[in-house]
Short mmCIF file of C-alpha atoms in Angstrom, two decimals:
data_model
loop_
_atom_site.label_atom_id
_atom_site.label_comp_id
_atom_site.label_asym_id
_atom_site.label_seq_id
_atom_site.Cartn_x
_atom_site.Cartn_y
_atom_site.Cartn_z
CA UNK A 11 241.76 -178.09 82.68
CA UNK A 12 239.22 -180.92 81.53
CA UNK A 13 239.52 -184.34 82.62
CA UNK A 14 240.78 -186.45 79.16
CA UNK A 15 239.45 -189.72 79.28
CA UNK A 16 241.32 -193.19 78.99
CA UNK A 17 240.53 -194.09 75.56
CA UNK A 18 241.04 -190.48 74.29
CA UNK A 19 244.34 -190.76 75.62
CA UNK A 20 245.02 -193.55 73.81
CA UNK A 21 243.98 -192.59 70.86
CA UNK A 22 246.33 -189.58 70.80
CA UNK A 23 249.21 -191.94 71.79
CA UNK A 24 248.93 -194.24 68.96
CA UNK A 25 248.06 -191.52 66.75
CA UNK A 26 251.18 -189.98 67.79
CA UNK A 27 253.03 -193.14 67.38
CA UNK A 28 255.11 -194.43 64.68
CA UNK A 29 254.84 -198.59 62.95
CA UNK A 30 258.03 -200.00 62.08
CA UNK A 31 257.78 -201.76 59.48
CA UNK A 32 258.30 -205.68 59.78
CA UNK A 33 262.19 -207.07 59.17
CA UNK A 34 263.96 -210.40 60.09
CA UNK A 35 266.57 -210.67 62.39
CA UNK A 36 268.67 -213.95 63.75
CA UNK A 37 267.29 -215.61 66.55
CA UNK A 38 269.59 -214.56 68.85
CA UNK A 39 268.93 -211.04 68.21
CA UNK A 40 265.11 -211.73 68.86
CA UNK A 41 264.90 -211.10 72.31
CA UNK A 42 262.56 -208.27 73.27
CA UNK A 43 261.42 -208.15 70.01
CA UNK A 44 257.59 -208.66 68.94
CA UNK A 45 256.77 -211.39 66.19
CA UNK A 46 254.95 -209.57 63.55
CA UNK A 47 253.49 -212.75 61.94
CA UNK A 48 253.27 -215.97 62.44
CA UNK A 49 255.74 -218.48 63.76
CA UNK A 50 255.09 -221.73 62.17
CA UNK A 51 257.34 -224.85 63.66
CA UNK A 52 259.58 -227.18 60.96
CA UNK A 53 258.14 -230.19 62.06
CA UNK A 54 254.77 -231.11 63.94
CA UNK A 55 255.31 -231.26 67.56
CA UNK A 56 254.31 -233.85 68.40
CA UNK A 57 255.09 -235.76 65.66
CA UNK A 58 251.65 -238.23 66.22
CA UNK A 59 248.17 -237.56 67.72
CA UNK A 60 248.22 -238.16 71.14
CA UNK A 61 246.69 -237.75 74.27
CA UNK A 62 246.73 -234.16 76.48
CA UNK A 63 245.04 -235.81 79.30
CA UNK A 64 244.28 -239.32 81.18
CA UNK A 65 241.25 -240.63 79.77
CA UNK A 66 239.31 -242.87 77.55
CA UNK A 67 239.82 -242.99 73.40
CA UNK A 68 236.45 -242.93 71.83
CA UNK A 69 234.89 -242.40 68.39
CA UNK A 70 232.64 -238.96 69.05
CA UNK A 71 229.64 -240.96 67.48
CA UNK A 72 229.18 -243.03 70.43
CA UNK A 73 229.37 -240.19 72.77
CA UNK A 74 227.61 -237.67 70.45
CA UNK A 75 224.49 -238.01 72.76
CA UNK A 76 226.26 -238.33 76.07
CA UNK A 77 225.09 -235.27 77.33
CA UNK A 78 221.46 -236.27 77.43
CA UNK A 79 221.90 -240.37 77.88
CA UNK A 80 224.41 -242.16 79.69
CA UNK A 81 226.43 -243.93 77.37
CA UNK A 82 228.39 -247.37 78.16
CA UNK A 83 231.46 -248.83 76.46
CA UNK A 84 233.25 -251.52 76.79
CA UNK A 85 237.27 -251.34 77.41
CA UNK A 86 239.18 -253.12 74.93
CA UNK A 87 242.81 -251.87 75.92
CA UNK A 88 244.54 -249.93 78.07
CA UNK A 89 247.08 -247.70 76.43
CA UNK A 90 250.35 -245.86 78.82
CA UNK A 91 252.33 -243.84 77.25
CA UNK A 92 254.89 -245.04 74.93
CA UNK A 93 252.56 -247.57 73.59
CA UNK A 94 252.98 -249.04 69.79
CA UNK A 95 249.48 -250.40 70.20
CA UNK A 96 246.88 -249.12 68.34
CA UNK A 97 244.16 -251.38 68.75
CA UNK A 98 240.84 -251.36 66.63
CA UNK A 99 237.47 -249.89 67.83
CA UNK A 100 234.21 -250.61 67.10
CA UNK A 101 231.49 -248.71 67.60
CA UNK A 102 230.52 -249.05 71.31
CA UNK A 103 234.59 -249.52 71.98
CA UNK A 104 236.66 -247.59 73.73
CA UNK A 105 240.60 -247.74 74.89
CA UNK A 106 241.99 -246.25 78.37
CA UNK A 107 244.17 -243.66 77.37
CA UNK A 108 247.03 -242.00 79.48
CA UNK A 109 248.44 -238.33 78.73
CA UNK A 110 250.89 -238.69 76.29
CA UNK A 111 249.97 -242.10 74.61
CA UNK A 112 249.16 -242.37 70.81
CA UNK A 113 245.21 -241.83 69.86
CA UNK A 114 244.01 -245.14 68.39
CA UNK A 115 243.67 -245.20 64.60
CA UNK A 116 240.12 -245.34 65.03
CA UNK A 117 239.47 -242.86 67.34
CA UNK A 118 238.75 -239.01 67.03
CA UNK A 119 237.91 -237.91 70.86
CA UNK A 120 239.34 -238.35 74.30
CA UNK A 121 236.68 -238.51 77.28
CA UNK A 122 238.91 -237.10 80.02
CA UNK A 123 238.66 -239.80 82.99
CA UNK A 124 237.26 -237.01 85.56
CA UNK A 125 233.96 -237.33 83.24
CA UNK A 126 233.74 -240.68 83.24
CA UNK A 127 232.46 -243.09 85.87
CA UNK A 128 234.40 -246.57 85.51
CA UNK A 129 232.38 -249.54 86.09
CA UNK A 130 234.84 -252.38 86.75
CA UNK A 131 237.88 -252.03 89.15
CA UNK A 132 241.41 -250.81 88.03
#
């Protein structure tokens, strides 16, 4: 008897196969189960922008280039998590961001802090 190969197999399994069609059920009775679309939460979570890692809040224009020249800013606040500040950057700005904290109005990228050499002490 020949040898049938993996995807061969395969195909005759799923050809052999049966779809259920898509229902609901309760949460509860979910377990097991596969979701068959998606899952969208009620609410954003979390509920404000914020930062996945220790690092430094920039606006991407002034690091755009970074890659190619080294690019210095200058640290107008430091920002721990649980922070109502949301101080103002200007271009050539920056903020010291921890994981967790609020992004800055003003800025649209982190620099995580293990890309970054820091100039003045801690």
């Amino acid at each position: 008897m020949p040898m049938t190969t993996v995807a061969d197999q395969l195909e005759r399994v799923l050809a052999a196969t049966g779809v259920l069609d898509p229902h609901a059920v309760p949460l509860a009775d979910a377990f097991g189960r596969r979701v068959a679309g998606p899952v969208h939460a009620i609410v954003p979570i979390p509920l404000w922008r914020n930062s996945a890692m220790d690092g430094y809040a920039v606006r991407h224009d002034d690091v755009a280039h970074a890659g190619t020249d080294p690019v210095t800013l200058r640290v107008v606040e430091d920002l721990p998590a649980g922070s109502a500040l949301d101080p103002a950057l200007a271009p050539g700005e920056c903020a010291r961001i921890m994981t967790g904290a609020v992004l800055p109005t003003d800025a649209d990228t982190i620099v995580q802090l293990e890309h970054t050499d820091r100039l003045d002490p801690l």
